[in-house]
mmCIF file of C-alpha atoms in Angstrom:
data_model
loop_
_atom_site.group_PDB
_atom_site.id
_atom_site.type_symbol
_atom_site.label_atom_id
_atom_site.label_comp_id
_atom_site.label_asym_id
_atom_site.label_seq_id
_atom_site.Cartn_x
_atom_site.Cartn_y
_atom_site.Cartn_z
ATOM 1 C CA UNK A 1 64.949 163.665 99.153
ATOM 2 C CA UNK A 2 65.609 166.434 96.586
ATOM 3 C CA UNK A 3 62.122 166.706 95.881
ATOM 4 C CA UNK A 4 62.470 170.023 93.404
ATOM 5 C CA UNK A 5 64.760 167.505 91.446
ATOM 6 C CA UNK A 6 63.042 164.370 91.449
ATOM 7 C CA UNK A 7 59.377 166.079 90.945
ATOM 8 C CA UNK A 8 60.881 168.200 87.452
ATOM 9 C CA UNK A 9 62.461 164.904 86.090
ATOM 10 C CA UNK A 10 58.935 163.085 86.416
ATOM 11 C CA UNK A 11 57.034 166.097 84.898
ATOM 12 C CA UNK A 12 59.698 165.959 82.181
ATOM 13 C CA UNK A 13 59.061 162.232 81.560
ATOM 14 C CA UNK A 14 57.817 160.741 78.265
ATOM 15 C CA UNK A 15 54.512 159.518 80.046
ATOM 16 C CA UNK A 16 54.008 163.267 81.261
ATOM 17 C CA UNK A 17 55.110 164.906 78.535
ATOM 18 C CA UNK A 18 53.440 162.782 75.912
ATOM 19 C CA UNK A 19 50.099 164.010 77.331
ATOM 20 C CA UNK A 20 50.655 167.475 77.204
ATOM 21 C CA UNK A 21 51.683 167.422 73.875
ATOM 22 C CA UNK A 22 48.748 165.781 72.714
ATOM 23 C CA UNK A 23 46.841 168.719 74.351
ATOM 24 C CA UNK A 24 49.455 171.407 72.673
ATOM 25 C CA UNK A 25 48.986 169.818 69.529
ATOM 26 C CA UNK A 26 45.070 169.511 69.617
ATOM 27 C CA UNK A 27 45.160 173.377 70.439
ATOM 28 C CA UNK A 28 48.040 174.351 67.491
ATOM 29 C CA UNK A 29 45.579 173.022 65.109
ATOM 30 C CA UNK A 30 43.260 175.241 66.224
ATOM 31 C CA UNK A 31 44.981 177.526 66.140
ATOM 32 C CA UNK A 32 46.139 177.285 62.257
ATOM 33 C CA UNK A 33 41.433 176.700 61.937
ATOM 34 C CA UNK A 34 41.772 180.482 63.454
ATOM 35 C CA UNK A 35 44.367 181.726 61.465
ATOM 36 C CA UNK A 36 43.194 180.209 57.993
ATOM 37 C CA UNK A 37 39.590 182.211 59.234
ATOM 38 C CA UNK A 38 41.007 185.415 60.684
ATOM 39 C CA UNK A 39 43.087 185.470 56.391
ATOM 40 C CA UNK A 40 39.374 185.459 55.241
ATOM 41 C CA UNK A 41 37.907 187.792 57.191
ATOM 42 C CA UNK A 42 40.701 190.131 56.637
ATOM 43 C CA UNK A 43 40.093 189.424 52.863
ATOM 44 C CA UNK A 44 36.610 189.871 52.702
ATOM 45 C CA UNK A 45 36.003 192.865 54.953
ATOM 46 C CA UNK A 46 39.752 195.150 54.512
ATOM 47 C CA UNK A 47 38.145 197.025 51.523
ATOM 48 C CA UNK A 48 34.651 197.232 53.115
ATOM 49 C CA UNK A 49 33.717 201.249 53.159
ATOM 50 C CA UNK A 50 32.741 202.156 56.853
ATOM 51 C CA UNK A 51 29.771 204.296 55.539
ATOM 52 C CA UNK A 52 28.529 200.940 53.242
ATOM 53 C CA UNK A 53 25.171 198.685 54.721
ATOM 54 C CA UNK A 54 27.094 196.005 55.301
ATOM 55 C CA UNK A 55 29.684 197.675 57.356
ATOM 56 C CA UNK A 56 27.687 196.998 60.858
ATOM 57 C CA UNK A 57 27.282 193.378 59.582
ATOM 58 C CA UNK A 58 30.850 193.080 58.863
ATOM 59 C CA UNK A 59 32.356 194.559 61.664
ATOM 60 C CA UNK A 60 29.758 191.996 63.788
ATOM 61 C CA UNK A 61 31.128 189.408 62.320
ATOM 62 C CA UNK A 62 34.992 190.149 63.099
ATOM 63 C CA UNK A 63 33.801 191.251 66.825
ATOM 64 C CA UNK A 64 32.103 187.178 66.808
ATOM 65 C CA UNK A 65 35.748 185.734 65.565
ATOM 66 C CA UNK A 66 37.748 187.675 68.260
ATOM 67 C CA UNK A 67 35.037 186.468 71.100
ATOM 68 C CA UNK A 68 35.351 182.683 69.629
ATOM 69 C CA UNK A 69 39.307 182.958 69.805
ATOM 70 C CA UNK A 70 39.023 184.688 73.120
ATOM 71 C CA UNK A 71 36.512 182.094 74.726
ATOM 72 C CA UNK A 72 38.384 179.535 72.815
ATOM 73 C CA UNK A 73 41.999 180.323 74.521
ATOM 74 C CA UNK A 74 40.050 181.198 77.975
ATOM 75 C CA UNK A 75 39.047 176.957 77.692
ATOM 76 C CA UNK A 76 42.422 175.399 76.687
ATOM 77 C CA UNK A 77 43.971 177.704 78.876
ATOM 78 C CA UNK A 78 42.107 176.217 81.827
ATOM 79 C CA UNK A 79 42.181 172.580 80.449
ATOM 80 C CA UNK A 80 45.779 172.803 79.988
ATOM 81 C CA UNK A 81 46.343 174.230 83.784
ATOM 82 C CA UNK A 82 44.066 171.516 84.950
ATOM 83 C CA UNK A 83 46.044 168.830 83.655
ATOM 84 C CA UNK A 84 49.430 170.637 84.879
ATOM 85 C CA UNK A 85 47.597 170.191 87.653
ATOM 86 C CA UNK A 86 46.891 166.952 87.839
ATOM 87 C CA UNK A 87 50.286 165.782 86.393
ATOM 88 C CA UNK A 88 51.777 167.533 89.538
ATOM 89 C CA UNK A 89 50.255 165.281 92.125
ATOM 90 C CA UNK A 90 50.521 162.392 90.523
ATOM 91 C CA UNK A 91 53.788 163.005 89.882
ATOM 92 C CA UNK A 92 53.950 163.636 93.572
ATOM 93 C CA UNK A 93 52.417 160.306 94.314
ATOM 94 C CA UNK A 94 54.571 158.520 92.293
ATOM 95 C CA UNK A 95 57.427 160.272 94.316
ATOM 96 C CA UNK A 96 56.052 159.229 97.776
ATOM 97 C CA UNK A 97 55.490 155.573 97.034
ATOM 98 C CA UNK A 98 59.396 155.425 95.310
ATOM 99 C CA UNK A 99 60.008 157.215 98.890
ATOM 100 C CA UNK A 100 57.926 154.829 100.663
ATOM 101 C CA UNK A 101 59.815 151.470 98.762
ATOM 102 C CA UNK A 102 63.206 152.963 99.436
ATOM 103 C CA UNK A 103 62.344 154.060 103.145
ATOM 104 C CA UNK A 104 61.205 150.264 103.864
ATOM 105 C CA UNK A 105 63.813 148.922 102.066
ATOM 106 C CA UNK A 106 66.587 150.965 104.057
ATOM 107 C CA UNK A 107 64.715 150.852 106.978
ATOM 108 C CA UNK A 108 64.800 154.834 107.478
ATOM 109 C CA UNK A 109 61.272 155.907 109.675
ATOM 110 C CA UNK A 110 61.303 159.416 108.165
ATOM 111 C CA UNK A 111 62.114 161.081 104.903
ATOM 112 C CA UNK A 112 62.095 164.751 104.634
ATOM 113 C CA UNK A 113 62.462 166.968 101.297
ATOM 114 C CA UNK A 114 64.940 169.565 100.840
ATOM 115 C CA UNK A 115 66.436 171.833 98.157
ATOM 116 C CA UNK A 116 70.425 171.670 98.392
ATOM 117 C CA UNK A 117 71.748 174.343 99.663
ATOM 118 C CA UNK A 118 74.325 174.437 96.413
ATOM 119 C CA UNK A 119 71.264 174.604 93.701
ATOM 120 C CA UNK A 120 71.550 177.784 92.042
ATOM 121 C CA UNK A 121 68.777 180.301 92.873
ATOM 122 C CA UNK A 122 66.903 180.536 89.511
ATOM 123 C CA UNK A 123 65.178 184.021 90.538
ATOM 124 C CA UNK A 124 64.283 187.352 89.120
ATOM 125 C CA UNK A 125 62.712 189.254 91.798
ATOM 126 C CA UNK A 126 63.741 189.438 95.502
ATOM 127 C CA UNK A 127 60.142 187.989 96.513
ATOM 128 C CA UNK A 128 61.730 185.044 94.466
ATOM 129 C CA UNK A 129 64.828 184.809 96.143
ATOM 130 C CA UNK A 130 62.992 184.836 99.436
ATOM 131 C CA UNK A 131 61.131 182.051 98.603
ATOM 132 C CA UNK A 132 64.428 180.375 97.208
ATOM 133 C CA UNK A 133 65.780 180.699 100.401
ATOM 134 C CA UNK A 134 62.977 179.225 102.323
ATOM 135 C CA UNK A 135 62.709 176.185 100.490
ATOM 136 C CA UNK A 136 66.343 175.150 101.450
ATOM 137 C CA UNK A 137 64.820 173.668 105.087
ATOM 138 C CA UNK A 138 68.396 172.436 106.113
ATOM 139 C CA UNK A 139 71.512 174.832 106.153
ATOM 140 C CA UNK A 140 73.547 171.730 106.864
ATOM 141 C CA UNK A 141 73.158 168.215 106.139
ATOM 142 C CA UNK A 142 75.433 164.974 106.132
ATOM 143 C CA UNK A 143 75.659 163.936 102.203
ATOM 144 C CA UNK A 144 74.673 160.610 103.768
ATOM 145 C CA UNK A 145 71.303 160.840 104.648
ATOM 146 C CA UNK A 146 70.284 162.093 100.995
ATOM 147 C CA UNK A 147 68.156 158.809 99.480
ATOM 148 C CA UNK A 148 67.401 160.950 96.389
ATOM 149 C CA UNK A 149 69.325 158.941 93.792
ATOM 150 C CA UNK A 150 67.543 155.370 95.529
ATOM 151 C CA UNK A 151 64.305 157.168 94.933
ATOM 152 C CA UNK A 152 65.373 158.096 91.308
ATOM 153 C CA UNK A 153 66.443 154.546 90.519
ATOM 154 C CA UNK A 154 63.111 153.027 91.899
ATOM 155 C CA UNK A 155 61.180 155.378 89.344
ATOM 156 C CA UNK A 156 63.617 154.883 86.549
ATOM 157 C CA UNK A 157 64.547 158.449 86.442
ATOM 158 C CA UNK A 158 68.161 159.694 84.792
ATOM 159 C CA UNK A 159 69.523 162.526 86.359
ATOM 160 C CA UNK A 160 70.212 165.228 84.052
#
């Protein structure tokens, strides 16, 4: 099975991609809260004199905003990357029980993944291509024994 295939097409599925946009769009709204905050700040403080009183104040204030943005990013960051996470083995166990229907069904004992050999190395650095080139477990394979598009069909997938 072209797992690299059939693993993107899940993680590009509406009920993937549905919840990371609710996520994305949870944190753009925060992100407008920041800006609208960041436009005040800017408006009350640009013509502040460093040598006035409230200067230290001021300045204590912006410092508070950038740690709240900062902290704020560090979290959805993390909550974001957790739920990649997550979406990535369930996706995978979604992919092994489509495996496990179609390998019952065709009566095949053992299903291993593979990257063709043909897909296009989509690298920038030669660590990249390494890895690229490690992935691709079989140098030679009959076209037969490929139960990819069996496992696609059983999840409802459309290949691209």
């Amino acid at each position: 099975v072209n797992s690299d295939k059939v693993m993107k097409l899940l993680l590009k599925s509406a009920r993937f991609e549905e919840e990371r946009k609710r996520l994305e769009e949870g944190a753009k709204g925060k992100d407008e809260e920041f800006r609208k905050r960041y436009s005040e700040l800017e408006t009350k403080y640009k013509d502040l004199d460093p040598k006035s009183p409230d200067f230290e104040k001021g300045r204590a204030e912006v410092e508070g905003f950038f740690k709240e943005v900062e902290d704020w990013r560090k979290e959805i960051g993390g909550r974001l990357s957790k739920l990649q996470a997550e979406q990535i083995e369930k996706a995978y166990r979604e992919m092994t029980a489509a495996v496990d229907v179609v390998g019952e069904r065709a009566k095949v004992d053992l299903v291993l993944r593979f990257v063709p050999t043909a897909q296009p190395f989509d690298v920038s650095s030669p660590a990249d291509a390494m890895l690229q080139v490690q992935v691709r477990t079989f140098l030679r394979y009959p076209e037969a024994v490929d139960i990819t598009a069996e496992v696609m069909k059983e999840l409802s997938l459309k290949d691209e």
